[in-house]
Short mmCIF file of C-alpha atoms in Angstrom, two decimals:
data_model
loop_
_atom_site.label_atom_id
_atom_site.label_comp_id
_atom_site.label_asym_id
_atom_site.label_seq_id
_atom_site.Cartn_x
_atom_site.Cartn_y
_atom_site.Cartn_z
CA MET A 1 4.11 -12.90 24.67
CA LYS A 2 6.31 -10.47 26.61
CA ILE A 3 7.37 -7.50 24.48
CA THR A 4 11.01 -6.55 25.03
CA ARG A 5 11.89 -4.59 21.88
CA PRO A 6 10.06 -2.50 19.24
CA THR A 7 7.07 -4.55 18.13
CA LEU A 8 4.35 -3.85 15.60
CA LEU A 9 0.96 -4.64 17.08
CA LEU A 10 -1.92 -5.52 14.78
CA ASP A 11 -5.59 -5.30 15.72
CA LYS A 12 -7.12 -8.04 13.57
CA GLN A 13 -10.70 -6.93 14.15
CA LYS A 14 -9.96 -3.40 12.92
CA ALA A 15 -8.22 -4.78 9.84
CA LEU A 16 -11.17 -7.06 9.11
CA GLN A 17 -13.56 -4.13 9.44
CA ASN A 18 -11.42 -2.12 6.99
CA ILE A 19 -11.40 -4.99 4.50
CA SER A 20 -15.15 -5.55 4.88
CA ARG A 21 -15.92 -1.87 4.31
CA MET A 22 -13.80 -1.64 1.14
CA ALA A 23 -15.16 -4.92 -0.25
CA ALA A 24 -18.72 -3.71 0.33
CA LYS A 25 -17.98 -0.42 -1.44
CA ALA A 26 -16.49 -2.23 -4.44
CA LYS A 27 -19.52 -4.51 -4.66
CA GLN A 28 -21.91 -1.57 -4.36
CA ASN A 29 -20.13 0.20 -7.23
CA GLY A 30 -19.87 -2.89 -9.42
CA VAL A 31 -16.06 -2.82 -9.56
CA ARG A 32 -13.51 -5.53 -8.85
CA LEU A 33 -11.44 -5.14 -5.68
CA ARG A 34 -7.86 -6.16 -6.48
CA PRO A 35 -6.20 -5.05 -3.22
CA HIS A 36 -2.56 -4.11 -3.13
CA PHE A 37 -0.77 -6.47 -0.76
CA LYS A 38 2.42 -4.38 -0.50
CA THR A 39 1.07 -2.80 2.69
CA HIS A 40 0.88 -5.96 4.79
CA GLN A 41 3.04 -8.42 2.76
CA SER A 42 1.79 -11.26 4.96
CA ALA A 43 0.35 -14.59 3.86
CA GLN A 44 -1.80 -14.75 7.00
CA VAL A 45 -3.24 -11.26 6.54
CA GLY A 46 -3.79 -12.05 2.87
CA GLU A 47 -6.01 -14.97 3.85
CA TRP A 48 -8.37 -12.58 5.63
CA PHE A 49 -9.35 -11.11 2.26
CA ARG A 50 -10.68 -14.38 0.88
CA ALA A 51 -13.74 -14.29 3.15
CA TYR A 52 -14.77 -11.06 1.40
CA GLY A 53 -14.67 -12.50 -2.10
CA VAL A 54 -11.21 -11.28 -3.10
CA GLU A 55 -9.66 -13.56 -5.71
CA ALA A 56 -7.23 -11.24 -7.53
CA ILE A 57 -4.46 -9.21 -5.90
CA THR A 58 -1.85 -6.57 -6.62
CA VAL A 59 1.81 -6.62 -5.56
CA SER A 60 4.82 -4.41 -6.24
CA SER A 61 7.61 -6.87 -7.03
CA VAL A 62 8.34 -10.23 -8.59
CA ARG A 63 9.48 -11.55 -5.21
CA MET A 64 6.19 -10.51 -3.64
CA ALA A 65 4.26 -12.12 -6.48
CA ARG A 66 6.17 -15.37 -6.01
CA TYR A 67 5.51 -15.30 -2.25
CA PHE A 68 1.76 -14.93 -2.65
CA ALA A 69 1.64 -17.39 -5.55
CA ASP A 70 3.28 -19.91 -3.21
CA HIS A 71 0.39 -19.26 -0.83
CA GLY A 72 -2.32 -20.04 -3.33
CA TRP A 73 -3.04 -16.76 -5.11
CA THR A 74 -3.43 -17.40 -8.83
CA ASP A 75 -4.38 -13.98 -10.27
CA ILE A 76 -1.65 -11.45 -9.50
CA MET A 77 -0.81 -8.04 -10.97
CA ILE A 78 2.68 -6.62 -10.44
CA ALA A 79 1.76 -2.93 -10.53
CA PHE A 80 5.33 -1.76 -11.05
CA PRO A 81 7.06 -1.32 -14.40
CA ALA A 82 8.21 -4.78 -15.46
CA ASN A 83 11.84 -5.42 -14.57
CA VAL A 84 13.16 -7.34 -17.56
CA LEU A 85 16.25 -8.41 -15.59
CA GLU A 86 13.95 -10.80 -13.72
CA MET A 87 12.76 -12.58 -16.85
CA GLU A 88 13.54 -16.04 -15.49
CA SER A 89 11.37 -15.46 -12.42
CA ILE A 90 8.66 -13.83 -14.53
CA ASN A 91 8.55 -16.92 -16.73
CA GLU A 92 8.37 -19.22 -13.72
CA LEU A 93 5.41 -17.25 -12.36
CA ALA A 94 3.67 -17.06 -15.73
CA SER A 95 3.88 -20.84 -16.01
CA ARG A 96 1.62 -21.35 -12.98
CA ILE A 97 -0.57 -18.27 -12.42
CA ASN A 98 -2.52 -15.66 -14.35
CA LEU A 99 0.20 -13.02 -14.28
CA HIS A 100 -0.43 -9.34 -15.06
CA LEU A 101 2.50 -7.08 -15.85
CA VAL A 102 2.75 -3.33 -16.42
CA ALA A 103 4.77 -1.43 -19.02
CA VAL A 104 5.41 2.25 -19.65
CA ASN A 105 7.47 2.17 -22.85
CA GLN A 106 8.14 0.24 -26.04
CA ASP A 107 11.54 -1.05 -24.91
CA THR A 108 9.93 -3.06 -22.11
CA VAL A 109 7.38 -4.53 -24.48
CA THR A 110 10.11 -5.57 -26.90
CA ALA A 111 12.17 -7.18 -24.14
CA LEU A 112 9.15 -9.07 -22.80
CA ALA A 113 8.20 -10.26 -26.25
CA LYS A 114 11.71 -11.61 -26.72
CA GLY A 115 12.10 -13.25 -23.32
CA LEU A 116 8.67 -14.60 -22.37
CA ARG A 117 7.99 -18.31 -22.66
CA HIS A 118 4.42 -18.16 -21.34
CA PRO A 119 1.54 -15.74 -22.01
CA VAL A 120 1.02 -12.80 -19.66
CA GLN A 121 -1.52 -10.02 -19.40
CA LEU A 122 0.06 -6.63 -20.04
CA SER A 123 -1.41 -3.28 -19.04
CA LEU A 124 -0.06 0.17 -19.79
CA LYS A 125 0.68 2.49 -16.88
CA ILE A 126 -0.97 5.83 -17.55
CA ASP A 127 0.03 9.12 -15.94
CA THR A 128 -3.03 11.27 -15.29
CA GLY A 129 -1.31 13.83 -13.07
CA TYR A 130 0.94 12.15 -10.50
CA ARG A 131 4.07 12.59 -12.65
CA ARG A 132 5.98 9.64 -11.17
CA THR A 133 6.00 7.29 -14.13
CA GLY A 134 3.69 6.27 -16.91
CA ILE A 135 2.59 7.41 -20.34
CA LEU A 136 0.76 10.71 -20.38
CA ALA A 137 -2.91 10.01 -20.93
CA THR A 138 -3.05 12.48 -23.80
CA ASN A 139 0.02 11.11 -25.60
CA TYR A 140 -2.08 9.12 -28.05
CA ALA A 141 0.79 8.65 -30.51
CA GLU A 142 2.87 6.82 -27.91
CA VAL A 143 -0.07 4.76 -26.64
CA ASP A 144 -1.05 3.87 -30.21
CA ALA A 145 2.46 2.65 -30.96
CA ILE A 146 2.74 0.52 -27.81
CA VAL A 147 -0.73 -0.99 -28.14
CA GLN A 148 0.06 -1.94 -31.75
CA LEU A 149 3.38 -3.46 -30.66
CA ILE A 150 1.65 -5.52 -27.96
CA ARG A 151 -0.95 -6.70 -30.45
CA GLU A 152 1.80 -8.13 -32.64
CA GLN A 153 3.31 -10.30 -29.89
CA GLU A 154 2.35 -13.92 -29.35
CA LYS A 155 2.96 -14.05 -25.59
CA LEU A 156 1.50 -10.62 -24.70
CA GLN A 157 -2.21 -10.05 -24.20
CA PHE A 158 -3.23 -6.41 -23.98
CA ALA A 159 -5.28 -6.07 -20.78
CA GLY A 160 -5.95 -2.34 -20.53
CA PHE A 161 -4.78 0.68 -18.56
CA VAL A 162 -3.76 1.20 -14.94
CA VAL A 163 -3.42 4.42 -12.97
CA HIS A 164 -2.11 5.27 -9.51
CA ASP A 165 -3.16 8.72 -8.33
CA GLY A 166 -0.43 9.17 -5.73
CA HIS A 167 -1.00 12.93 -5.69
CA THR A 168 -4.14 12.34 -3.59
CA TYR A 169 -1.73 11.76 -0.69
CA LYS A 170 -0.92 15.48 -0.79
CA GLN A 171 -4.56 16.48 -0.28
CA THR A 172 -6.71 16.99 2.80
CA ASP A 173 -9.80 18.20 0.96
CA ALA A 174 -12.39 15.69 -0.22
CA ASP A 175 -13.36 17.86 -3.20
CA ALA A 176 -9.75 17.96 -4.39
CA ILE A 177 -9.53 14.16 -4.21
CA GLN A 178 -12.83 13.87 -6.04
CA THR A 179 -11.47 16.14 -8.78
CA ILE A 180 -8.32 14.03 -9.16
CA PHE A 181 -10.43 10.87 -9.39
CA ASN A 182 -12.83 12.42 -11.91
CA THR A 183 -9.93 13.61 -14.07
CA SER A 184 -8.32 10.18 -14.10
CA VAL A 185 -11.56 8.38 -14.88
CA TYR A 186 -12.34 10.80 -17.71
CA GLN A 187 -8.91 10.30 -19.28
CA LEU A 188 -9.09 6.53 -18.88
CA ARG A 189 -12.50 6.40 -20.51
CA GLN A 190 -11.18 8.46 -23.41
CA LEU A 191 -8.51 5.80 -23.89
CA ARG A 192 -11.08 3.03 -23.66
CA ASN A 193 -13.18 4.66 -26.37
CA ARG A 194 -10.12 4.91 -28.57
CA TYR A 195 -9.24 1.19 -28.37
CA LYS A 196 -12.44 -0.66 -27.49
CA ALA A 197 -13.26 -1.55 -31.10
CA LYS A 198 -10.25 -3.87 -31.30
CA HIS A 199 -10.08 -4.58 -27.55
CA PRO A 200 -13.67 -4.70 -26.27
CA ASN A 201 -12.63 -6.34 -23.00
CA LEU A 202 -9.87 -3.95 -22.00
CA GLN A 203 -9.94 -3.08 -18.29
CA LEU A 204 -9.56 0.27 -16.53
CA SER A 205 -7.84 -0.07 -13.16
CA ILE A 206 -7.25 2.66 -10.59
CA GLY A 207 -5.76 2.43 -7.17
CA ASP A 208 -5.06 4.74 -4.24
CA THR A 209 -6.41 4.53 -0.73
CA PRO A 210 -7.56 8.17 -0.39
CA SER A 211 -9.80 8.01 -3.47
CA CYS A 212 -11.15 4.57 -2.71
CA SER A 213 -11.83 5.48 0.93
CA ILE A 214 -13.30 8.96 0.56
CA ILE A 215 -15.25 8.74 -2.70
CA GLU A 216 -18.53 6.86 -2.53
CA ALA A 217 -19.29 6.62 -6.27
CA LEU A 218 -16.40 4.73 -7.88
CA GLN A 219 -18.12 3.98 -11.16
CA GLY A 220 -16.36 4.51 -14.46
CA VAL A 221 -13.59 1.96 -13.96
CA ASP A 222 -13.53 -1.83 -13.78
CA GLU A 223 -11.13 -2.31 -10.89
CA ILE A 224 -9.77 -0.60 -7.77
CA ARG A 225 -6.38 -1.42 -6.21
CA PRO A 226 -6.08 0.30 -2.80
CA GLY A 227 -3.60 -1.16 -0.33
CA ASN A 228 -3.01 1.02 2.72
CA PHE A 229 -6.66 0.77 3.75
CA VAL A 230 -6.11 -2.60 5.42
CA PHE A 231 -4.19 -0.85 8.23
CA TYR A 232 -4.53 2.89 7.58
CA ASP A 233 -2.23 5.28 9.51
CA LEU A 234 -1.81 8.88 10.66
CA MET A 235 -1.23 10.09 7.11
CA GLN A 236 -4.54 8.64 5.97
CA GLN A 237 -6.30 10.08 9.02
CA ARG A 238 -4.91 13.51 8.16
CA ILE A 239 -6.11 13.15 4.56
CA GLY A 240 -9.56 12.13 5.74
CA SER A 241 -9.49 8.50 4.56
CA CYS A 242 -10.14 7.12 8.03
CA THR A 243 -10.60 7.92 11.70
CA PHE A 244 -8.14 7.16 14.48
CA GLU A 245 -10.35 4.20 15.40
CA ASP A 246 -9.72 2.63 11.97
CA ILE A 247 -5.92 2.50 12.35
CA ALA A 248 -5.15 -1.18 12.81
CA VAL A 249 -1.42 -1.11 13.64
CA CYS A 250 0.49 0.42 16.52
CA MET A 251 4.13 0.30 17.57
CA ALA A 252 4.97 -0.81 21.11
CA CYS A 253 8.35 0.68 22.09
CA PRO A 254 10.33 0.34 25.35
CA VAL A 255 11.06 3.51 27.31
CA VAL A 256 14.85 3.58 27.81
CA ALA A 257 15.59 7.10 29.10
CA LYS A 258 13.93 10.21 30.54
CA HIS A 259 15.16 13.81 30.57
CA PRO A 260 13.07 15.89 33.01
CA ASP A 261 14.96 19.10 32.25
CA ARG A 262 13.62 19.15 28.70
CA GLY A 263 10.47 17.05 29.07
CA GLU A 264 11.69 14.32 26.73
CA ILE A 265 11.31 10.57 26.85
CA ILE A 266 13.62 8.35 24.80
CA LEU A 267 12.22 5.25 23.13
CA TYR A 268 13.88 2.18 21.73
CA GLY A 269 12.27 2.78 18.35
CA GLY A 270 13.82 4.86 15.59
CA SER A 271 13.87 5.35 11.86
CA VAL A 272 14.86 1.71 11.27
CA HIS A 273 11.52 0.80 12.84
CA PHE A 274 9.18 3.65 11.84
CA SER A 275 10.88 5.06 8.71
CA LYS A 276 11.48 8.81 8.42
CA GLU A 277 7.94 9.68 7.33
CA VAL A 278 6.77 12.83 9.08
CA LEU A 279 3.65 14.94 9.40
CA LEU A 280 3.78 18.73 9.69
CA GLN A 281 1.47 19.96 12.44
CA GLU A 282 -0.66 23.10 12.42
CA ASP A 283 1.81 24.83 14.74
CA ALA A 284 4.63 24.02 12.25
CA SER A 285 6.09 21.32 14.54
CA THR A 286 6.82 17.86 13.19
CA SER A 287 5.30 14.57 14.29
CA TYR A 288 6.81 11.14 13.65
CA GLY A 289 4.00 9.38 15.48
CA ARG A 290 1.14 9.93 17.93
CA VAL A 291 1.35 8.39 21.39
CA VAL A 292 -1.49 6.17 22.63
CA THR A 293 -2.16 4.24 25.81
CA LEU A 294 -1.66 0.51 25.37
CA THR A 295 -4.45 -1.63 26.80
CA GLU A 296 -5.01 -5.35 27.27
CA ASP A 297 -6.85 -5.63 23.96
CA GLY A 298 -5.47 -2.74 21.93
CA TRP A 299 -4.84 0.96 22.42
CA SER A 300 -6.55 4.27 23.03
CA GLU A 301 -7.01 7.27 20.75
CA PRO A 302 -3.97 9.57 20.53
CA LEU A 303 -3.11 11.41 23.72
CA GLU A 304 -2.76 15.17 23.92
CA GLY A 305 0.44 16.77 25.17
CA ILE A 306 2.77 14.01 24.02
CA GLN A 307 4.12 12.85 20.64
CA VAL A 308 7.23 11.60 18.84
CA VAL A 309 9.14 14.66 17.62
CA SER A 310 12.29 13.17 16.13
CA LEU A 311 13.87 9.87 15.08
CA SER A 312 17.43 8.73 14.60
CA GLN A 313 18.44 5.21 13.67
CA GLU A 314 17.41 3.45 16.91
CA HIS A 315 16.19 6.35 19.06
CA GLY A 316 12.78 7.96 19.20
CA VAL A 317 12.45 11.28 21.02
CA VAL A 318 9.09 11.96 22.64
CA LYS A 319 8.17 15.46 23.83
CA ALA A 320 5.73 15.47 26.74
CA THR A 321 3.99 17.89 29.05
CA PRO A 322 4.89 17.49 32.74
CA GLU A 323 1.62 15.63 33.33
CA GLN A 324 2.27 13.13 30.53
CA PHE A 325 5.99 12.89 31.35
CA SER A 326 5.22 11.71 34.89
CA LYS A 327 3.13 8.77 33.65
CA TYR A 328 6.07 6.84 32.14
CA ASN A 329 8.94 5.03 33.80
CA ILE A 330 12.05 3.33 32.47
CA GLY A 331 11.06 -0.12 31.24
CA ASP A 332 7.50 0.83 30.34
CA LEU A 333 6.08 0.24 26.87
CA MET A 334 4.77 3.23 24.94
CA GLY A 335 2.29 2.86 22.10
CA VAL A 336 2.82 4.94 18.96
CA LEU A 337 0.58 5.15 15.89
CA PRO A 338 2.79 5.26 12.76
CA VAL A 339 2.70 8.01 10.18
CA HIS A 340 2.94 5.50 7.31
CA SER A 341 1.92 1.92 8.04
CA CYS A 342 3.29 0.48 4.77
CA LEU A 343 6.88 1.51 5.47
CA THR A 344 6.64 0.70 9.18
CA ALA A 345 5.36 -2.81 8.42
CA ASN A 346 8.08 -3.29 5.82
CA LEU A 347 10.77 -2.37 8.36
CA MET A 348 9.34 -4.34 11.28
CA GLN A 349 9.15 -7.62 9.29
CA GLY A 350 6.31 -9.14 11.29
CA TYR A 351 3.33 -8.55 13.53
CA LEU A 352 2.03 -9.45 16.97
CA THR A 353 -1.76 -9.37 16.98
CA THR A 354 -3.65 -8.03 19.96
CA GLU A 355 -4.85 -11.62 20.34
CA GLY A 356 -1.25 -12.80 20.85
CA GLU A 357 -0.63 -14.39 17.44
CA VAL A 358 2.67 -13.85 15.62
CA LEU A 359 2.23 -13.20 11.88
CA GLU A 360 4.97 -13.31 9.26
CA HIS A 361 6.01 -10.62 6.81
CA LEU A 362 7.74 -11.21 3.51
CA THR A 363 10.76 -9.06 4.48
CA GLY A 364 11.40 -11.29 7.48
CA LEU A 365 11.94 -14.34 5.27
CA PRO A 366 15.25 -15.36 3.65
CA GLN A 367 15.83 -13.66 0.33
CA GLN A 368 17.84 -14.92 -2.62
CA LEU A 369 20.04 -12.22 -4.12
CA VAL A 370 19.83 -13.75 -7.56
CA SER A 371 16.49 -15.21 -8.68
#
């Protein structure tokens, strides 16, 4: 296929290696791998996980859950606070799959209890340090009250506790990530001890790619839910979760202008393609993507002396040394590794594999405004 506009390339073999490595680590640690599919949001990519024993998945929206349920997945957790405005869709899903929902307050539990027509598994989102949302792990009074409320409802089955340690994304030190993981596991196990007498089967679920990639010993929980690991990206490489060789997606962008006086190359590829995610470099400059050489079967490691330094809506500005500047002509394609693969994939709405296969993405499909 001839590439004429910004295109997200996907190296299937790298993605399969990433999946295989995470599945092996989960098996070695005796934990369930319930991967988060919000990174790829593709039915075809999702199928790759089945060969590695994955039967249960995580998503971030009701629409995403419905999409993957339509493609044969029957055990799905929506790891986002339940949106009670979507009760009709929740009920439709609960009628045909093993649906897991997440709550962070009593109001949600009450609304679910009133509106549900089919049983669902319900976990409580626990905040162990990220401070985005969730019940503080040490707020036993609140947890007690919600667990008791769940226990009283016919259609709600208390499943356990889930945590997302998003603050690991701010770390570049393995010991700091280990400390975050240890803290979360300790607090989760305290909660398990508090409720296991009445709920002996409650599950502890944790999910973030840095922890699950860097830490070898993941014992202490029942389930891990990483998502970004399927593709990885520059952010994960900076954290230490992966190497450049593990990054499985790359943008191919047409060169549309050159400015020799300032050593800049202009790409057709801006924030509507990459997102505005940025990495701060050691010299205090900003990088919106690392440039690579595109090859017949993939791409090289990042090149020195050239990188994306700014993005507007459609434009990408690449700063290059004279040597690198001279290598590109108008009409060439430039490869760029994304800072954040999840957002880039979400914006690009599809993939072209290095083997020439076009893969769909949920965002590229028609969406109903009212479900």
